[in-house]
Short mmCIF file of C-alpha atoms and ligand atoms in Angstrom, two decimals:
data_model
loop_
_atom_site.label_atom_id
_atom_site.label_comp_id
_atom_site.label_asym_id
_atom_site.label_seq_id
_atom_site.Cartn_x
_atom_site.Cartn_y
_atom_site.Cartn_z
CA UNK A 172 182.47 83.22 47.12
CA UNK A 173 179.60 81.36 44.73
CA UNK A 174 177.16 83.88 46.39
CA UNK A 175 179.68 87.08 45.13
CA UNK A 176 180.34 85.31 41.65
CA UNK A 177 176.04 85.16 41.45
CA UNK A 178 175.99 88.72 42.53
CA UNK A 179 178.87 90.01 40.17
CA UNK A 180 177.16 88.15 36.99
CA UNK A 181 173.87 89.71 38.01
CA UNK A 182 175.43 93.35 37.96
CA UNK A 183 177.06 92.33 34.54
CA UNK A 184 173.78 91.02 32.80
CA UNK A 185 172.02 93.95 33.97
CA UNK A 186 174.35 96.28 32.58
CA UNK A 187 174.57 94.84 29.58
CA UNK A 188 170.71 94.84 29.32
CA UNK A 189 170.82 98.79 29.93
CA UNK A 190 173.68 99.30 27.31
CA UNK A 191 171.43 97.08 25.22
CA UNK A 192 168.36 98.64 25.92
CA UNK A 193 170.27 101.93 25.27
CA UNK A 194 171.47 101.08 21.60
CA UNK A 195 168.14 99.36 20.91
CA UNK A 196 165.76 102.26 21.94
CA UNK A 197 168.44 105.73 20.43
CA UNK A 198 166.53 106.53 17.63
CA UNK A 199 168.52 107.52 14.24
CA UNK A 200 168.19 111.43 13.22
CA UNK A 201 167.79 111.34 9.52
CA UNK A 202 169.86 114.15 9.19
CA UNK A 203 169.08 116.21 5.84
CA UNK A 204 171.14 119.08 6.39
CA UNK A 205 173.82 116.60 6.40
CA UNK A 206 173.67 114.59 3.58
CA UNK A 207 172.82 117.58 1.96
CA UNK A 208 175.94 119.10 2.11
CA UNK A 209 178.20 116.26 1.50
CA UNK A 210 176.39 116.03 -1.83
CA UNK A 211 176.89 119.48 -2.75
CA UNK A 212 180.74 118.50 -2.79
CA UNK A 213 180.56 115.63 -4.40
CA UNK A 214 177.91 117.83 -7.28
CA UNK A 215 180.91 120.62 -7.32
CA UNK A 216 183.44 118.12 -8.55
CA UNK A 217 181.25 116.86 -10.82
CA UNK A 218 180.52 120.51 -11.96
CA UNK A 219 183.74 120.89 -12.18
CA UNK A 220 184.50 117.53 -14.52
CA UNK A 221 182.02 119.03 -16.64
CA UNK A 222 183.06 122.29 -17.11
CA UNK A 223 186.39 121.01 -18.00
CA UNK A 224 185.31 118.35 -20.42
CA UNK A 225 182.11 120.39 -22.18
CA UNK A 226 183.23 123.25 -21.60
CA UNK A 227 180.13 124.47 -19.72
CA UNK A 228 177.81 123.82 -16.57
CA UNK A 229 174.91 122.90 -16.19
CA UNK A 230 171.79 125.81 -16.08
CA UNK A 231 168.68 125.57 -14.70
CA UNK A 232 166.02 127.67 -15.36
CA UNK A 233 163.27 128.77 -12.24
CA UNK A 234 159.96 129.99 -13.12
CA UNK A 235 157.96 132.10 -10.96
CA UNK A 236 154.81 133.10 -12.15
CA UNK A 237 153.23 135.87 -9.56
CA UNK A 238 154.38 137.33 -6.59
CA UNK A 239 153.86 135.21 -3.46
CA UNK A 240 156.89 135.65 -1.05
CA UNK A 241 156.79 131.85 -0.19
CA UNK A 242 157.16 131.11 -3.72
CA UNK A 243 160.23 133.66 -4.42
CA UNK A 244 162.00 132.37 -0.93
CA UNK A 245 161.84 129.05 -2.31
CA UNK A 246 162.89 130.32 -5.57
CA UNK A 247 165.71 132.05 -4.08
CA UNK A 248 166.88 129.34 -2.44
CA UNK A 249 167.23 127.31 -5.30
CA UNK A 250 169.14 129.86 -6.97
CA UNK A 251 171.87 129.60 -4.35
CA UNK A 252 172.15 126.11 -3.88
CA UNK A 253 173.26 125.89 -7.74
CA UNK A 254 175.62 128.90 -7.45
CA UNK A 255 176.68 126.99 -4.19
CA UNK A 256 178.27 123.84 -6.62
CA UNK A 257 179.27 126.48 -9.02
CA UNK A 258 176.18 125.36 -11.59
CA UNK A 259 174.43 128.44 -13.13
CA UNK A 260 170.59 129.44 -12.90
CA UNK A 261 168.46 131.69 -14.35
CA UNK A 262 165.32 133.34 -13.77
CA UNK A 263 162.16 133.68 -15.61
CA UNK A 264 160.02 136.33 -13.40
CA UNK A 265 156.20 136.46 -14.86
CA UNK A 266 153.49 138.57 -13.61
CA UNK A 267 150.29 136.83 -12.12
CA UNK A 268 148.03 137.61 -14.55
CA UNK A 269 150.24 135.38 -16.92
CA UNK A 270 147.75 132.95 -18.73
CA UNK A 271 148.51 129.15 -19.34
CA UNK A 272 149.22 130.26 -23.18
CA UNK A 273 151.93 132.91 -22.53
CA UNK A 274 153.33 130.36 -19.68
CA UNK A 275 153.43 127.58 -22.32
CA UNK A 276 155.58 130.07 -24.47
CA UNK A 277 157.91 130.59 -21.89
CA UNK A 278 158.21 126.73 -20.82
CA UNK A 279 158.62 125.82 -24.71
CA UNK A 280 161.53 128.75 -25.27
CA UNK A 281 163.10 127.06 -22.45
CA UNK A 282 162.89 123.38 -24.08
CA UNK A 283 164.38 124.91 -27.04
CA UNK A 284 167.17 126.37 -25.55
CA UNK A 285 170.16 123.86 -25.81
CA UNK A 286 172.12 126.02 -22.79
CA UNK A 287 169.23 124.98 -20.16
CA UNK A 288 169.74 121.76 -18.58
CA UNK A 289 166.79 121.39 -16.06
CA UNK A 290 163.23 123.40 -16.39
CA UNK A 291 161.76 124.06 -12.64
CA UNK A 292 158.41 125.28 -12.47
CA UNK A 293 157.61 126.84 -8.77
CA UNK A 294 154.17 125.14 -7.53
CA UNK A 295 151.72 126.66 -6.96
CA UNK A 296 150.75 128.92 -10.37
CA UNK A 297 147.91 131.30 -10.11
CA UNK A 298 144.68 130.21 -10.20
CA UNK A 299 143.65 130.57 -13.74
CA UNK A 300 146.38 128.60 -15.00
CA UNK A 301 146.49 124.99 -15.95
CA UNK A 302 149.54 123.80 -13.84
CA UNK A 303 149.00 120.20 -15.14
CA UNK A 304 149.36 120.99 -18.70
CA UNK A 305 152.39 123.47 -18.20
CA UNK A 306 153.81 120.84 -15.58
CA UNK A 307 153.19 118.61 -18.53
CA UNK A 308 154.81 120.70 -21.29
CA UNK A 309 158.42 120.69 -19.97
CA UNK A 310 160.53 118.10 -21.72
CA UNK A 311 161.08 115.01 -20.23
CA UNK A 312 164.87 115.16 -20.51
CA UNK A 313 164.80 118.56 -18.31
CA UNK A 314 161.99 117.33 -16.30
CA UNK A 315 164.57 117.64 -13.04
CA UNK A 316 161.79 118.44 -10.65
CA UNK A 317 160.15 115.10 -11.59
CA UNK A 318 156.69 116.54 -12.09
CA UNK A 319 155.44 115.67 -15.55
CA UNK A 320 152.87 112.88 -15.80
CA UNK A 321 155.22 111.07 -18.20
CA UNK A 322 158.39 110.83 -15.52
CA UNK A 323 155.49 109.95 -12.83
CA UNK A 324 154.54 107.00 -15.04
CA UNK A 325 157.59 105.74 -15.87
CA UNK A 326 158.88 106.22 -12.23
CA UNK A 327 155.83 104.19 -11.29
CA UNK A 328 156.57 101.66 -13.87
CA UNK A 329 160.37 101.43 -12.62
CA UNK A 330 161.94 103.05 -15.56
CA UNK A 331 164.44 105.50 -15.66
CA UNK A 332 163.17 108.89 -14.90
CA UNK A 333 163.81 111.92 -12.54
CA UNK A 334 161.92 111.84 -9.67
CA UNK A 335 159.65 114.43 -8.03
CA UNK A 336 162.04 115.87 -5.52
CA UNK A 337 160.88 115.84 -2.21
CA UNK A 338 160.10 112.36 -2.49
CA UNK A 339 162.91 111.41 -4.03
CA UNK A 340 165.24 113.41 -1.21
CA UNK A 341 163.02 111.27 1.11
CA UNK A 342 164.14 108.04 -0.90
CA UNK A 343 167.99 109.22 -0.60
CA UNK A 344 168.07 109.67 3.32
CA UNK A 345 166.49 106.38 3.74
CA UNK A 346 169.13 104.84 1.69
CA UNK A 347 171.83 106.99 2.85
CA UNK A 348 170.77 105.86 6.54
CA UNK A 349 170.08 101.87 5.55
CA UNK A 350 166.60 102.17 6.21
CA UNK A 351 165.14 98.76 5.54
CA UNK A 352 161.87 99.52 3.18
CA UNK A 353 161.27 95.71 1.74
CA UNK A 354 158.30 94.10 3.33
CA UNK A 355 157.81 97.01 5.82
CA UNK A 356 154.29 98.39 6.25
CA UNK A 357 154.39 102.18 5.00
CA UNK A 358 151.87 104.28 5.39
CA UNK A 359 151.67 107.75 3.81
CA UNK A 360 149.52 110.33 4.47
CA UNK A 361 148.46 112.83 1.11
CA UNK A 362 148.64 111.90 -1.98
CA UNK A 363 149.59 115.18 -3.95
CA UNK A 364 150.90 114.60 -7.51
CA UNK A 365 154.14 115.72 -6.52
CA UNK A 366 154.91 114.05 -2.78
CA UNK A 367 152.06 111.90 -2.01
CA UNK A 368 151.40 109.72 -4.86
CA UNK A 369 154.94 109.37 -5.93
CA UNK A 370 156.84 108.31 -2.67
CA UNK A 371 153.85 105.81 -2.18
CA UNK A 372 155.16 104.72 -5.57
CA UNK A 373 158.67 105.01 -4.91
CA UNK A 374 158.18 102.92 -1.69
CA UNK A 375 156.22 100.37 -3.51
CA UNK A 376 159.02 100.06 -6.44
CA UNK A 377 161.32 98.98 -3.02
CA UNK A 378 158.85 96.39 -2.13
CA UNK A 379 157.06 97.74 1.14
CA UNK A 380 153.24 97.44 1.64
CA UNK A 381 151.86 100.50 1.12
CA UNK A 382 148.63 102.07 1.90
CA UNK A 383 147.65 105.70 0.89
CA UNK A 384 145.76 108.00 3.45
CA UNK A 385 144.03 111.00 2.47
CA UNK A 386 141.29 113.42 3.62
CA UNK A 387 138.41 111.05 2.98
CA UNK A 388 140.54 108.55 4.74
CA UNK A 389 137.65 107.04 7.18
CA UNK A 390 140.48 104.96 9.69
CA UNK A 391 143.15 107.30 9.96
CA UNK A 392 144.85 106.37 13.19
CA UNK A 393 144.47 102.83 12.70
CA UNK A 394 146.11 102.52 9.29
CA UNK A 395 148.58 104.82 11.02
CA UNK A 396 149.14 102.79 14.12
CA UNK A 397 150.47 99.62 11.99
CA UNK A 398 152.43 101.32 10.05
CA UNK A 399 156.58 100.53 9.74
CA UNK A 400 157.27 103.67 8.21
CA UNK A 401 155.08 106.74 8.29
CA UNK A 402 155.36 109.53 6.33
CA UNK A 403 153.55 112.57 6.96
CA UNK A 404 152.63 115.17 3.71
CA UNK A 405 149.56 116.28 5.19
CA UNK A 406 150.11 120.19 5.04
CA UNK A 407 147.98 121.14 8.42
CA UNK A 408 150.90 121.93 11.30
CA UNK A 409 151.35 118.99 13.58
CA UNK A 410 148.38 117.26 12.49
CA UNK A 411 149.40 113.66 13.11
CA UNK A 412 149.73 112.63 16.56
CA UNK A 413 152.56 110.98 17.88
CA UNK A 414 150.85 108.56 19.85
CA UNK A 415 149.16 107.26 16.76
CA UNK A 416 152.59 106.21 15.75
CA UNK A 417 153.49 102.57 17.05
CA UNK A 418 157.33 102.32 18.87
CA UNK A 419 160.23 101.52 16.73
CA UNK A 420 158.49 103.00 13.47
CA UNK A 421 160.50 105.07 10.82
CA UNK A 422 159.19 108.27 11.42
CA UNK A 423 159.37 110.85 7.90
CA UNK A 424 157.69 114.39 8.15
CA UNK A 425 157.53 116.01 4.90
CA UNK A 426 155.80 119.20 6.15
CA UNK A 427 157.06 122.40 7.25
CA UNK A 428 155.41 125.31 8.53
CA UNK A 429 156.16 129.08 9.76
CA UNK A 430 155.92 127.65 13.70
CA UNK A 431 158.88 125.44 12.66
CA UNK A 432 157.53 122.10 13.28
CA UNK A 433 155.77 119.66 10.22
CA UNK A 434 153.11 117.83 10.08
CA UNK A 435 153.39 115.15 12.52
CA UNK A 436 153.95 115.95 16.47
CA UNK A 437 157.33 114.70 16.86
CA UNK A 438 157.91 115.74 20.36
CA UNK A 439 155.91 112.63 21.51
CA UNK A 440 157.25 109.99 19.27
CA UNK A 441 160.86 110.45 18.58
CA UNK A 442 162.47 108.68 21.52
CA UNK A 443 160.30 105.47 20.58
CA UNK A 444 160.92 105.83 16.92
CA UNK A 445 163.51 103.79 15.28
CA UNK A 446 164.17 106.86 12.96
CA UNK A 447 162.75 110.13 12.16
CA UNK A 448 163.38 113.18 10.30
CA UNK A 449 163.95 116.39 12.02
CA UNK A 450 162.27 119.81 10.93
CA UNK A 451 163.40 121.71 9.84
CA UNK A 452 167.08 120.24 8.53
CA UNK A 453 165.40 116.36 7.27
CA UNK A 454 163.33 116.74 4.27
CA UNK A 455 163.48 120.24 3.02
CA UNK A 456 167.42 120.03 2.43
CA UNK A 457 166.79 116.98 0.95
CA UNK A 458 164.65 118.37 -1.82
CA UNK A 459 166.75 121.13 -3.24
CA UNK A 460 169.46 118.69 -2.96
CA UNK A 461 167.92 116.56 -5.52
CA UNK A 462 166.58 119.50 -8.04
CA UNK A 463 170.30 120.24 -8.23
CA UNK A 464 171.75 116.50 -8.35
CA UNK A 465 168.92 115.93 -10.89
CA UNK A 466 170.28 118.67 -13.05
CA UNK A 467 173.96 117.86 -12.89
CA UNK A 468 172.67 114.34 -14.17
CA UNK A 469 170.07 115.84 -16.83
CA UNK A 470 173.86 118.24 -18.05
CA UNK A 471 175.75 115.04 -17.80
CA UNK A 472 173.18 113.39 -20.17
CA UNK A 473 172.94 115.53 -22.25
P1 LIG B 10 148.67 119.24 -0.60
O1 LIG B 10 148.77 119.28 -2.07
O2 LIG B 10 147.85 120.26 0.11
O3 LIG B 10 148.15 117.78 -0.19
C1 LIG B 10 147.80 117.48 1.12
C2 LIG B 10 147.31 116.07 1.20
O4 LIG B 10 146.95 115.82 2.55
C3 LIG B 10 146.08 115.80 0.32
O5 LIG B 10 146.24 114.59 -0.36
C4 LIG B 10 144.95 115.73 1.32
O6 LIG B 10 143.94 114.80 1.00
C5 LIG B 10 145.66 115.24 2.56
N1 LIG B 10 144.92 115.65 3.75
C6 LIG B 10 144.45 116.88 4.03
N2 LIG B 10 143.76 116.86 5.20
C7 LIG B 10 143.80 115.59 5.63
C8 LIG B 10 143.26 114.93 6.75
N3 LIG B 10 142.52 115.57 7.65
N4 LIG B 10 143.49 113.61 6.90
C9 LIG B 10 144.22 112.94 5.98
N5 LIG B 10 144.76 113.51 4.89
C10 LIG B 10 144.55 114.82 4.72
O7 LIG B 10 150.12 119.31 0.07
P2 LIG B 10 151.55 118.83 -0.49
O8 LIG B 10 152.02 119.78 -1.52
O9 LIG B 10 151.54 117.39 -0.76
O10 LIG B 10 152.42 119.10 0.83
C11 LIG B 10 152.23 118.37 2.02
C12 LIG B 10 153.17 118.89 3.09
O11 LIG B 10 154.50 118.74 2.65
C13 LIG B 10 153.01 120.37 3.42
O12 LIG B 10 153.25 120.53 4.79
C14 LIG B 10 154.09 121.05 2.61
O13 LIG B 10 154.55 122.24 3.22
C15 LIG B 10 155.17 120.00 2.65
N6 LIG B 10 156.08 120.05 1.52
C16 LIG B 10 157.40 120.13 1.83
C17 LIG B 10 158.32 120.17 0.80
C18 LIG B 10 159.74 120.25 1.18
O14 LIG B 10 160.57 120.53 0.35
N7 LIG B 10 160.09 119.97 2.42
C19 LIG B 10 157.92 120.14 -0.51
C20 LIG B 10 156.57 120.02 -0.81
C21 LIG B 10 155.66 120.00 0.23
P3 LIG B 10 142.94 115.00 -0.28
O15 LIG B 10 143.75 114.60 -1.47
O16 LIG B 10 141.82 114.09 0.01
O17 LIG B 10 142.57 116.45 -0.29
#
């Protein structure tokens, strides 16, 4: 009888290790697409508040300067997530051979117009432009791309300001998930003005310990390899190796690229990550999500 009673508690803690084990090792999909789309109806009824209290919706104006198809998809895209929460857009189409003068003009009709809400500038401009000063020319108040020096610096500084977007989509899904980011080790990879340097920022502001890795970067898989949460904005397809990445890390991969993967090689990490992103459906919904959120605010402040 003792001997069965040994036996049956042995079974029992050893299941309950493997249902343990289980719940401790199922990584969390931080699932963009998702929170994507519950936002969009919570953004159409406050579209919908606004119309019916202003009178109007919010606008946001897209510039695309040139013809690259990338560029015009992402454009596009933009366009129908507004029309999506019934906001409106509109587009200003200029030919590649615009210079930064005549793209100035267009960005400073656009602050003056009292019907536009939120000013998006589609990265990158053609060469002989100065993106940074016509970046820096849009208003602060329809800054809803986050990509003027001024919101960068008071983001940075932890005043209010709209945030570049696909950081600040990045930001969202690890709050919308309870991602713990105070006192975890964070390592991102690039530092672009408008992903790199600002979620570093962003992920500093929430207390982690952050170290920046870039091309010159001489211990790349060791800074990666300690890292709590790793985020990948690298641009070169699958670049970061999954086995660099240590088990039980928060796994976020900004890039996407035509084969459909990002920048890190998730196939070899995502069972021992804690959480990870998908591509595509983890960042890139996140991003338009929060040009449009950001413009509903910018109309609501307004
Ligand atoms: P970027 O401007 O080209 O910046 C790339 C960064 O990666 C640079 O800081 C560069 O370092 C660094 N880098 C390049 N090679 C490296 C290497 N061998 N080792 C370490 N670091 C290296 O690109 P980005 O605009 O930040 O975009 C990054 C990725 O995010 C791309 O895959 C892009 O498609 C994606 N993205 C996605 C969204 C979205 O909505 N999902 C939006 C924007 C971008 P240096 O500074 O030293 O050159």
């Amino acid at each position: 009888m003792q001997l069965l009673r040994v036996y049956f508690f042995c079974q029992k803690g050893f299941l309950i290790n493997q249902v343990r084990e289980k719940i401790y090792f199922m990584s969390i999909q931080l699932d963009g697409k998702k929170v994507a789309l519950e936002t969009e109806e919570m953004l159409r009824e406050r579209v919908k508040a606004l119309q019916e209290k202003k009178g109007f919706v919010p606008i946001l104006a897209t510039i695309l300067v040139g013809d690259d198809p990338a560029s015009a998809t992402y454009v596009k895209m933009k366009g129908n997530a507004c029309e999506r929460i019934g906001m409106k857009s509109i587009k200003v189409e200029l030919p590649s051979s615009t210079s930064t003068e005549g793209l100035l003009d267009e960005i400073n009709k656009l602050n003056l117009n009292k019907e536009v809400h939120g000013i998006l500038l589609q990265h990158p401009v053609p060469e002989q432009i100065d993106e940074r000063m016509c970046f820096d020319a849009i208003d602060a108040k329809k800054d809803v791309d986050g990509v003027t020096s001024l919101g960068f610096g008071r983001m940075s500084m932890g005043e209010k300001a709209f945030g570049s977007c696909t950081p600040q989509g990045i930001m969202r899904l690890l709050h919308h998930y309870e991602i713990e980011i105070e006192g975890k080790r964070a390592v991102v990879i690039g530092r672009s003005p408008i992903l790199g340097k600002p979620m570093a920022m962003m992920l500093l502001n929430e207390n982690a310990t952050v170290t920046i890795c870039h091309s010159r970067t001489e211990d790349l898989k060791d800074q990666i390899s300690l890292a709590d949460i790793v985020v990948g904005a690298v641009g070169i397809p699958k670049f970061i190796q999954g086995d660099w990445i240590k088990d039980d890390a928060v796994v976020i991969d900004a890039g996407y690229h035509p084969e459909k993967c990002g920048d890190i090689d998730l196939d070899q990490v995502i069972e021992r990550s804690l959480a990870y992103t998908p591509v595509p459906g983890g960042v890139g919904p996140m991003t338009i999500n929060t040009l449009i959120l950001q413009t509903v605010e910018a109309c609501e402040n307004s």
